Amino acid sequence: MRRVKKILNDPAKVVEETLEGMNLAGDGATRLLPGNIIVADREKTDKPALLIGGGSGHEPMFAGYVGPGLADGAVCGQVFAAPSPDAIVAATKAVDCGKGVLYVYGNYSGDNMNFDIGAELADEDENIATRTVRVRDDVAAAPVERMDDRRGIAGDFFVIKVAGAASEAVDTLEELHRIAAKAEANTRSIGIAVSAGSIPETGEPTFELGEDEIEIGMGAHGEPGAKRQKLAPADEIVDQMMDLLLADLPFKKGDEVALLINNLGSSTPMELFVANRRVRARLADAGITVHRTEVGPFITSQEMAGYSITLMRLDDELKGYLDAPASSLAYSN
Amino acid sequence: MRRVKKILNDPAKVVEETLEGMNLAGDGATRLLPGNIIVADREKTDKPALLIGGGSGHEPMFAGYVGPGLADGAVCGQVFAAPSPDAIVAATKAVDCGKGVLYVYGNYSGDNMNFDIGAELADEDENIATRTVRVRDDVAAAPVERMDDRRGIAGDFFVIKVAGAASEAVDTLEELHRIAAKAEANTRSIGIAVSAGSIPETGEPTFELGEDEIEIGMGAHGEPGAKRQKLAPADEIVDQMMDLLLADLPFKKGDEVALLINNLGSSTPMELFVANRRVRARLADAGITVHRTEVGPFITSQEMAGYSITLMRLDDELKGYLDAPASSLAYSN
């Protein structure tokens, strides 16, 4: 199998070196702690804290979203692997400032297990209260009746953005949890893959698609999608994606949404903007207005070519937190 | 030759559709004018204006950098082709608010010719004064004695950022030109390519590299670089790039710089952050401090894999404009 060329040092150290580089790129805004943890470098304030995390290889997610108005810290596993419970506890201690810690992460069994163990240890050994919101935005992963079988993909970003802003504004962990859970419940995504990414340690693509094939509903690690099919014009593909997306929540006439078109890796920005035309036309046809659009690489899957479309239905509360100031390596507002 | 899979509609309309999608993604912050022109949608103010532009296919450059604290407008050509003189004149009229227009663009013969004709027509037919700063940051394109043979690559971004902030602050076109020219004179870049991008109309890669080859000094359209060589560990490659970069201005002990690591398309963010570690180590060794770091896709070359490193030497004036607030589709501060 073709080995993908990448400019790396020792692939076994790629996560540590990546986080070192991310921390340096913050120019003093963050600190790197043992256990692949990045935290915002600011005086603790009297607020419930937000901890995010998950497997590496999706940069700038998660460590790129640490800063004022976003997460207080990120705990990062090896490539496509959950962080350890010990690291989660250490990160929980590092970000807590006496009002407890909200965990926001994508719904994957490894992350679920390790964050749950971390939460238990934080409670028992450190007396830190935690709450959890698992993002389950990928409509292709399971039917709506089985939300807990859905993966977290680019919708992570909107939930983190809202939760980060809310964590600066509210007094209690319960209130922060309520708001983040509302953001999560109103967020839906659908992805498409054109070609696979590869893991640095093996250099091999995680799946193979034919020269004229694409896959709708592909997960962020190459998990099988809803449908493999022939390449088609952009407008047709976006129509298919929007049909699945709009019907799912469902999004309805009069709704106001935030829109994210996420580059999974090596799609050209042109492709994302061409898609945006059609997304906007479909939303206009459905009587849905867009409050805010984000386009770019928010959560990647190495050099996978493809993109996802995310919608979050807004109310005044979510809109306020979405628009609130934020500053981090990968997103400022 | 392998045809690259992309999700597009009619490739002949890709620029128009891209700009339509970019304008929509601004959620009302910009307006799209005939001639592939995007302008900031705000009341004209009494200031010298900034117009940027060049060939398309490098998104988010140029149209992604239109907004408060950045450019007043961008005029975009077809893929890898300069905008027409007529479009440049139309864009000049659209952004002028009575104090003249500064053009900032990369130093390519097609752009130089068409912007010069545009400037002449703007002067003669519209009585609008213009000045020009051509960005010539690619140290691999020609020796320092022949600056005018150097291409503009990712350094465009820093010059646009500084000029955009300055255009909000200064009273005259002359003063704006002085500041942008200073930014340009202090900016140097070097790129590396791992694999080629392809043009939407042909679908064919613009050059070929062997399975274990890379090219140092590659231009943003696939122009030949300084040296083709075997793939090596990241730190070795970054060392080569930094040797060329530091010696060129030259950057010296005690200098303070802004640093940009630009993704040319499909390199993984991991590779850029791994590179950043070594860049920072080399700068620290040289006694050079980093005031601000940017990492991401600022000017791409379709799905080219590779990245460039840009340094801009700062003084208090440049630092102030670099840090000033900015808001646009692709960069906010």
PDB file of N, CA and C in Angstrom, chain A residues 209-280:
ATOM      1  N   LEU A 209     -10.806   4.278  -1.237  1.00  0.00           N
ATOM      2  CA  LEU A 209     -11.965   4.589  -2.072  1.00  0.00           C
ATOM      3  C   LEU A 209     -11.504   4.514  -3.526  1.00  0.00           C
ATOM      4  N   GLY A 210     -12.379   4.069  -4.407  1.00  0.00           N
ATOM      5  CA  GLY A 210     -12.035   4.007  -5.827  1.00  0.00           C
ATOM      6  C   GLY A 210     -11.804   5.396  -6.403  1.00  0.00           C
ATOM      7  N   GLU A 211     -11.213   5.437  -7.588  1.00  0.00           N
ATOM      8  CA  GLU A 211     -10.821   6.713  -8.209  1.00  0.00           C
ATOM      9  C   GLU A 211     -12.001   7.650  -8.452  1.00  0.00           C
ATOM     10  N   ASP A 212     -13.204   7.098  -8.573  1.00  0.00           N
ATOM     11  CA  ASP A 212     -14.372   7.948  -8.807  1.00  0.00           C
ATOM     12  C   ASP A 212     -15.418   7.768  -7.702  1.00  0.00           C
ATOM     13  N   GLU A 213     -14.966   7.296  -6.537  1.00  0.00           N
ATOM     14  CA  GLU A 213     -15.908   7.041  -5.444  1.00  0.00           C
ATOM     15  C   GLU A 213     -15.792   8.080  -4.333  1.00  0.00           C
ATOM     16  N   ILE A 214     -16.909   8.322  -3.665  1.00  0.00           N
ATOM     17  CA  ILE A 214     -16.920   9.104  -2.436  1.00  0.00           C
ATOM     18  C   ILE A 214     -17.777   8.359  -1.422  1.00  0.00           C
ATOM     19  N   GLU A 215     -17.663   8.755  -0.160  1.00  0.00           N
ATOM     20  CA  GLU A 215     -18.491   8.103   0.851  1.00  0.00           C
ATOM     21  C   GLU A 215     -19.184   9.164   1.690  1.00  0.00           C
ATOM     22  N   ILE A 216     -20.499   9.055   1.793  1.00  0.00           N
ATOM     23  CA  ILE A 216     -21.272   9.996   2.600  1.00  0.00           C
ATOM     24  C   ILE A 216     -21.456   9.409   3.996  1.00  0.00           C
ATOM     25  N   GLY A 217     -21.176  10.246   5.007  1.00  0.00           N
ATOM     26  CA  GLY A 217     -21.380   9.814   6.376  1.00  0.00           C
ATOM     27  C   GLY A 217     -20.169   9.198   7.042  1.00  0.00           C
ATOM     28  N   MET A 218     -19.025   9.285   6.368  1.00  0.00           N
ATOM     29  CA  MET A 218     -17.754   8.806   6.912  1.00  0.00           C
ATOM     30  C   MET A 218     -17.460   9.446   8.270  1.00  0.00           C
ATOM     31  N   GLY A 219     -16.971   8.656   9.224  1.00  0.00           N
ATOM     32  CA  GLY A 219     -16.574   9.211  10.517  1.00  0.00           C
ATOM     33  C   GLY A 219     -15.199   9.856  10.468  1.00  0.00           C
ATOM     34  N   ALA A 220     -14.866  10.552  11.554  1.00  0.00           N
ATOM     35  CA  ALA A 220     -13.634  11.337  11.590  1.00  0.00           C
ATOM     36  C   ALA A 220     -12.381  10.476  11.720  1.00  0.00           C
ATOM     37  N   HIS A 221     -12.535   9.171  11.888  1.00  0.00           N
ATOM     38  CA  HIS A 221     -11.378   8.278  11.901  1.00  0.00           C
ATOM     39  C   HIS A 221     -11.451   7.295  10.747  1.00  0.00           C
ATOM     40  N   GLY A 222     -12.340   7.546   9.801  1.00  0.00           N
ATOM     41  CA  GLY A 222     -12.497   6.625   8.699  1.00  0.00           C
ATOM     42  C   GLY A 222     -13.547   5.549   8.959  1.00  0.00           C
ATOM     43  N   GLU A 223     -14.385   5.730   9.984  1.00  0.00           N
ATOM     44  CA  GLU A 223     -15.458   4.761  10.207  1.00  0.00           C
ATOM     45  C   GLU A 223     -16.386   4.739   8.989  1.00  0.00           C
ATOM     46  N   PRO A 224     -16.940   3.570   8.669  1.00  0.00           N
ATOM     47  CA  PRO A 224     -17.800   3.466   7.484  1.00  0.00           C
ATOM     48  C   PRO A 224     -18.963   4.446   7.531  1.00  0.00           C
ATOM     49  N   GLY A 225     -19.351   4.942   6.365  1.00  0.00           N
ATOM     50  CA  GLY A 225     -20.412   5.929   6.274  1.00  0.00           C
ATOM     51  C   GLY A 225     -21.742   5.306   5.921  1.00  0.00           C
ATOM     52  N   ALA A 226     -22.683   6.167   5.595  1.00  0.00           N
ATOM     53  CA  ALA A 226     -24.026   5.715   5.283  1.00  0.00           C
ATOM     54  C   ALA A 226     -24.084   5.101   3.889  1.00  0.00           C
ATOM     55  N   LYS A 227     -23.234   5.581   2.990  1.00  0.00           N
ATOM     56  CA  LYS A 227     -23.393   5.194   1.591  1.00  0.00           C
ATOM     57  C   LYS A 227     -22.132   5.494   0.798  1.00  0.00           C
ATOM     58  N   ARG A 228     -21.642   4.523   0.056  1.00  0.00           N
ATOM     59  CA  ARG A 228     -20.540   4.754  -0.868  1.00  0.00           C
ATOM     60  C   ARG A 228     -21.125   4.909  -2.262  1.00  0.00           C
ATOM     61  N   GLN A 229     -20.652   5.885  -3.006  1.00  0.00           N
ATOM     62  CA  GLN A 229     -21.271   6.162  -4.300  1.00  0.00           C
ATOM     63  C   GLN A 229     -20.304   6.837  -5.240  1.00  0.00           C
ATOM     64  N   LYS A 230     -20.760   7.061  -6.480  1.00  0.00           N
ATOM     65  CA  LYS A 230     -19.910   7.692  -7.484  1.00  0.00           C
ATOM     66  C   LYS A 230     -19.799   9.194  -7.212  1.00  0.00           C
ATOM     67  N   LEU A 231     -18.635   9.743  -7.543  1.00  0.00           N
ATOM     68  CA  LEU A 231     -18.448  11.191  -7.501  1.00  0.00           C
ATOM     69  C   LEU A 231     -19.508  11.861  -8.383  1.00  0.00           C
ATOM     70  N   ALA A 232     -20.035  12.984  -7.920  1.00  0.00           N
ATOM     71  CA  ALA A 232     -21.084  13.697  -8.642  1.00  0.00           C
ATOM     72  C   ALA A 232     -20.819  15.188  -8.509  1.00  0.00           C
ATOM     73  N   PRO A 233     -21.549  16.040  -9.252  1.00  0.00           N
ATOM     74  CA  PRO A 233     -21.364  17.484  -9.075  1.00  0.00           C
ATOM     75  C   PRO A 233     -21.637  17.914  -7.633  1.00  0.00           C
ATOM     76  N   ALA A 234     -20.941  18.964  -7.227  1.00  0.00           N
ATOM     77  CA  ALA A 234     -21.012  19.430  -5.841  1.00  0.00           C
ATOM     78  C   ALA A 234     -22.449  19.666  -5.392  1.00  0.00           C
ATOM     79  N   ASP A 235     -23.243  20.303  -6.245  1.00  0.00           N
ATOM     80  CA  ASP A 235     -24.603  20.639  -5.822  1.00  0.00           C
ATOM     81  C   ASP A 235     -25.430  19.384  -5.512  1.00  0.00           C
ATOM     82  N   GLU A 236     -25.218  18.336  -6.292  1.00  0.00           N
ATOM     83  CA  GLU A 236     -25.943  17.077  -6.026  1.00  0.00           C
ATOM     84  C   GLU A 236     -25.527  16.463  -4.706  1.00  0.00           C
ATOM     85  N   ILE A 237     -24.224  16.496  -4.444  1.00  0.00           N
ATOM     86  CA  ILE A 237     -23.721  15.905  -3.200  1.00  0.00           C
ATOM     87  C   ILE A 237     -24.213  16.700  -1.991  1.00  0.00           C
ATOM     88  N   VAL A 238     -24.137  18.029  -2.112  1.00  0.00           N
ATOM     89  CA  VAL A 238     -24.612  18.862  -1.006  1.00  0.00           C
ATOM     90  C   VAL A 238     -26.110  18.645  -0.790  1.00  0.00           C
ATOM     91  N   ASP A 239     -26.857  18.496  -1.868  1.00  0.00           N
ATOM     92  CA  ASP A 239     -28.295  18.222  -1.717  1.00  0.00           C
ATOM     93  C   ASP A 239     -28.541  16.945  -0.913  1.00  0.00           C
ATOM     94  N   GLN A 240     -27.794  15.911  -1.231  1.00  0.00           N
ATOM     95  CA  GLN A 240     -27.931  14.656  -0.470  1.00  0.00           C
ATOM     96  C   GLN A 240     -27.636  14.877   1.008  1.00  0.00           C
ATOM     97  N   MET A 241     -26.543  15.612   1.262  1.00  0.00           N
ATOM     98  CA  MET A 241     -26.138  15.862   2.654  1.00  0.00           C
ATOM     99  C   MET A 241     -27.201  16.692   3.374  1.00  0.00           C
ATOM    100  N   MET A 242     -27.710  17.705   2.690  1.00  0.00           N
ATOM    101  CA  MET A 242     -28.693  18.593   3.327  1.00  0.00           C
ATOM    102  C   MET A 242     -30.010  17.866   3.566  1.00  0.00           C
ATOM    103  N   ASP A 243     -30.376  16.950   2.662  1.00  0.00           N
ATOM    104  CA  ASP A 243     -31.600  16.169   2.885  1.00  0.00           C
ATOM    105  C   ASP A 243     -31.507  15.402   4.203  1.00  0.00           C
ATOM    106  N   LEU A 244     -30.369  14.755   4.420  1.00  0.00           N
ATOM    107  CA  LEU A 244     -30.170  13.982   5.657  1.00  0.00           C
ATOM    108  C   LEU A 244     -30.144  14.893   6.883  1.00  0.00           C
ATOM    109  N   LEU A 245     -29.468  16.035   6.728  1.00  0.00           N
ATOM    110  CA  LEU A 245     -29.250  16.932   7.862  1.00  0.00           C
ATOM    111  C   LEU A 245     -30.543  17.621   8.300  1.00  0.00           C
ATOM    112  N   LEU A 246     -31.244  18.190   7.332  1.00  0.00           N
ATOM    113  CA  LEU A 246     -32.431  18.989   7.658  1.00  0.00           C
ATOM    114  C   LEU A 246     -33.526  18.134   8.276  1.00  0.00           C
ATOM    115  N   ALA A 247     -33.638  16.892   7.775  1.00  0.00           N
ATOM    116  CA  ALA A 247     -34.726  16.020   8.241  1.00  0.00           C
ATOM    117  C   ALA A 247     -34.477  15.497   9.646  1.00  0.00           C
ATOM    118  N   ASP A 248     -33.243  15.600  10.126  1.00  0.00           N
ATOM    119  CA  ASP A 248     -32.874  14.850  11.324  1.00  0.00           C
ATOM    120  C   ASP A 248     -33.341  15.485  12.636  1.00  0.00           C
ATOM    121  N   LEU A 249     -33.084  16.811  12.785  1.00  0.00           N
ATOM    122  CA  LEU A 249     -33.426  17.420  14.092  1.00  0.00           C
ATOM    123  C   LEU A 249     -34.925  17.377  14.327  1.00  0.00           C
ATOM    124  N   PRO A 250     -35.836  17.779  13.452  1.00  0.00           N
ATOM    125  CA  PRO A 250     -35.557  18.403  12.160  1.00  0.00           C
ATOM    126  C   PRO A 250     -35.391  19.919  12.290  1.00  0.00           C
ATOM    127  N   PHE A 251     -34.679  20.506  11.301  1.00  0.00           N
ATOM    128  CA  PHE A 251     -34.615  21.959  11.187  1.00  0.00           C
ATOM    129  C   PHE A 251     -35.844  22.407  10.400  1.00  0.00           C
ATOM    130  N   LYS A 252     -36.478  23.479  10.866  1.00  0.00           N
ATOM    131  CA  LYS A 252     -37.767  23.865  10.287  1.00  0.00           C
ATOM    132  C   LYS A 252     -37.794  25.327   9.863  1.00  0.00           C
ATOM    133  N   LYS A 253     -38.776  25.633   9.041  1.00  0.00           N
ATOM    134  CA  LYS A 253     -39.006  27.005   8.596  1.00  0.00           C
ATOM    135  C   LYS A 253     -39.040  27.955   9.797  1.00  0.00           C
ATOM    136  N   GLY A 254     -38.302  29.050   9.691  1.00  0.00           N
ATOM    137  CA  GLY A 254     -38.261  30.018  10.781  1.00  0.00           C
ATOM    138  C   GLY A 254     -37.092  29.808  11.733  1.00  0.00           C
ATOM    139  N   ASP A 255     -36.443  28.640  11.636  1.00  0.00           N
ATOM    140  CA  ASP A 255     -35.275  28.400  12.499  1.00  0.00           C
ATOM    141  C   ASP A 255     -34.131  29.328  12.104  1.00  0.00           C
ATOM    142  N   GLU A 256     -33.337  29.664  13.106  1.00  0.00           N
ATOM    143  CA  GLU A 256     -32.108  30.403  12.870  1.00  0.00           C
ATOM    144  C   GLU A 256     -30.965  29.474  13.286  1.00  0.00           C
ATOM    145  N   VAL A 257     -29.921  29.400  12.466  1.00  0.00           N
ATOM    146  CA  VAL A 257     -28.865  28.417  12.729  1.00  0.00           C
ATOM    147  C   VAL A 257     -27.479  29.049  12.627  1.00  0.00           C
ATOM    148  N   ALA A 258     -26.523  28.371  13.238  1.00  0.00           N
ATOM    149  CA  ALA A 258     -25.104  28.585  12.942  1.00  0.00           C
ATOM    150  C   ALA A 258     -24.671  27.466  12.013  1.00  0.00           C
ATOM    151  N   LEU A 259     -23.791  27.802  11.087  1.00  0.00           N
ATOM    152  CA  LEU A 259     -23.365  26.866  10.041  1.00  0.00           C
ATOM    153  C   LEU A 259     -21.852  26.718  10.092  1.00  0.00           C
ATOM    154  N   LEU A 260     -21.388  25.480  10.076  1.00  0.00           N
ATOM    155  CA  LEU A 260     -19.951  25.204  10.018  1.00  0.00           C
ATOM    156  C   LEU A 260     -19.688  24.245   8.871  1.00  0.00           C
ATOM    157  N   ILE A 261     -18.828  24.649   7.941  1.00  0.00           N
ATOM    158  CA  ILE A 261     -18.354  23.730   6.904  1.00  0.00           C
ATOM    159  C   ILE A 261     -16.905  23.427   7.237  1.00  0.00           C
ATOM    160  N   ASN A 262     -16.677  22.189   7.653  1.00  0.00           N
ATOM    161  CA  ASN A 262     -15.386  21.794   8.211  1.00  0.00           C
ATOM    162  C   ASN A 262     -14.555  21.006   7.210  1.00  0.00           C
ATOM    163  N   ASN A 263     -13.326  21.470   7.001  1.00  0.00           N
ATOM    164  CA  ASN A 263     -12.400  20.751   6.128  1.00  0.00           C
ATOM    165  C   ASN A 263     -11.786  19.584   6.900  1.00  0.00           C
ATOM    166  N   LEU A 264     -12.002  18.368   6.421  1.00  0.00           N
ATOM    167  CA  LEU A 264     -11.458  17.198   7.118  1.00  0.00           C
ATOM    168  C   LEU A 264      -9.963  17.059   6.924  1.00  0.00           C
ATOM    169  N   GLY A 265      -9.388  17.841   6.040  1.00  0.00           N
ATOM    170  CA  GLY A 265      -7.940  17.792   5.865  1.00  0.00           C
ATOM    171  C   GLY A 265      -7.517  18.453   4.576  1.00  0.00           C
ATOM    172  N   SER A 266      -7.573  17.711   3.486  1.00  0.00           N
ATOM    173  CA  SER A 266      -6.948  18.213   2.262  1.00  0.00           C
ATOM    174  C   SER A 266      -7.923  18.620   1.170  1.00  0.00           C
ATOM    175  N   SER A 267      -9.199  18.799   1.487  1.00  0.00           N
ATOM    176  CA  SER A 267     -10.056  19.415   0.467  1.00  0.00           C
ATOM    177  C   SER A 267      -9.582  20.843   0.243  1.00  0.00           C
ATOM    178  N   THR A 268      -9.726  21.336  -0.968  1.00  0.00           N
ATOM    179  CA  THR A 268      -9.348  22.724  -1.233  1.00  0.00           C
ATOM    180  C   THR A 268     -10.421  23.645  -0.661  1.00  0.00           C
ATOM    181  N   PRO A 269     -10.001  24.820  -0.159  1.00  0.00           N
ATOM    182  CA  PRO A 269     -11.002  25.783   0.317  1.00  0.00           C
ATOM    183  C   PRO A 269     -12.053  26.083  -0.748  1.00  0.00           C
ATOM    184  N   MET A 270     -11.651  26.077  -2.026  1.00  0.00           N
ATOM    185  CA  MET A 270     -12.629  26.282  -3.097  1.00  0.00           C
ATOM    186  C   MET A 270     -13.817  25.339  -2.972  1.00  0.00           C
ATOM    187  N   GLU A 271     -13.540  24.066  -2.702  1.00  0.00           N
ATOM    188  CA  GLU A 271     -14.624  23.080  -2.619  1.00  0.00           C
ATOM    189  C   GLU A 271     -15.589  23.417  -1.483  1.00  0.00           C
ATOM    190  N   LEU A 272     -15.043  23.895  -0.371  1.00  0.00           N
ATOM    191  CA  LEU A 272     -15.895  24.239   0.776  1.00  0.00           C
ATOM    192  C   LEU A 272     -16.770  25.453   0.462  1.00  0.00           C
ATOM    193  N   PHE A 273     -16.195  26.433  -0.231  1.00  0.00           N
ATOM    194  CA  PHE A 273     -16.981  27.638  -0.540  1.00  0.00           C
ATOM    195  C   PHE A 273     -18.017  27.356  -1.631  1.00  0.00           C
ATOM    196  N   VAL A 274     -17.650  26.516  -2.595  1.00  0.00           N
ATOM    197  CA  VAL A 274     -18.634  26.103  -3.606  1.00  0.00           C
ATOM    198  C   VAL A 274     -19.803  25.394  -2.914  1.00  0.00           C
ATOM    199  N   ALA A 275     -19.480  24.530  -1.949  1.00  0.00           N
ATOM    200  CA  ALA A 275     -20.538  23.838  -1.195  1.00  0.00           C
ATOM    201  C   ALA A 275     -21.407  24.837  -0.438  1.00  0.00           C
ATOM    202  N   ASN A 276     -20.766  25.869   0.120  1.00  0.00           N
ATOM    203  CA  ASN A 276     -21.520  26.847   0.921  1.00  0.00           C
ATOM    204  C   ASN A 276     -22.635  27.516   0.131  1.00  0.00           C
ATOM    205  N   ARG A 277     -22.375  27.821  -1.160  1.00  0.00           N
ATOM    206  CA  ARG A 277     -23.438  28.382  -2.016  1.00  0.00           C
ATOM    207  C   ARG A 277     -24.694  27.530  -1.956  1.00  0.00           C
ATOM    208  N   ARG A 278     -24.468  26.225  -2.165  1.00  0.00           N
ATOM    209  CA  ARG A 278     -25.617  25.333  -2.246  1.00  0.00           C
ATOM    210  C   ARG A 278     -26.271  25.136  -0.880  1.00  0.00           C
ATOM    211  N   VAL A 279     -25.449  25.060   0.150  1.00  0.00           N
ATOM    212  CA  VAL A 279     -25.999  24.958   1.512  1.00  0.00           C
ATOM    213  C   VAL A 279     -26.912  26.144   1.784  1.00  0.00           C
ATOM    214  N   ARG A 280     -26.423  27.342   1.436  1.00  0.00           N
ATOM    215  CA  ARG A 280     -27.210  28.548   1.690  1.00  0.00           C
ATOM    216  C   ARG A 280     -28.493  28.574   0.858  1.00  0.00           C
TER     217      ARG A 280
END
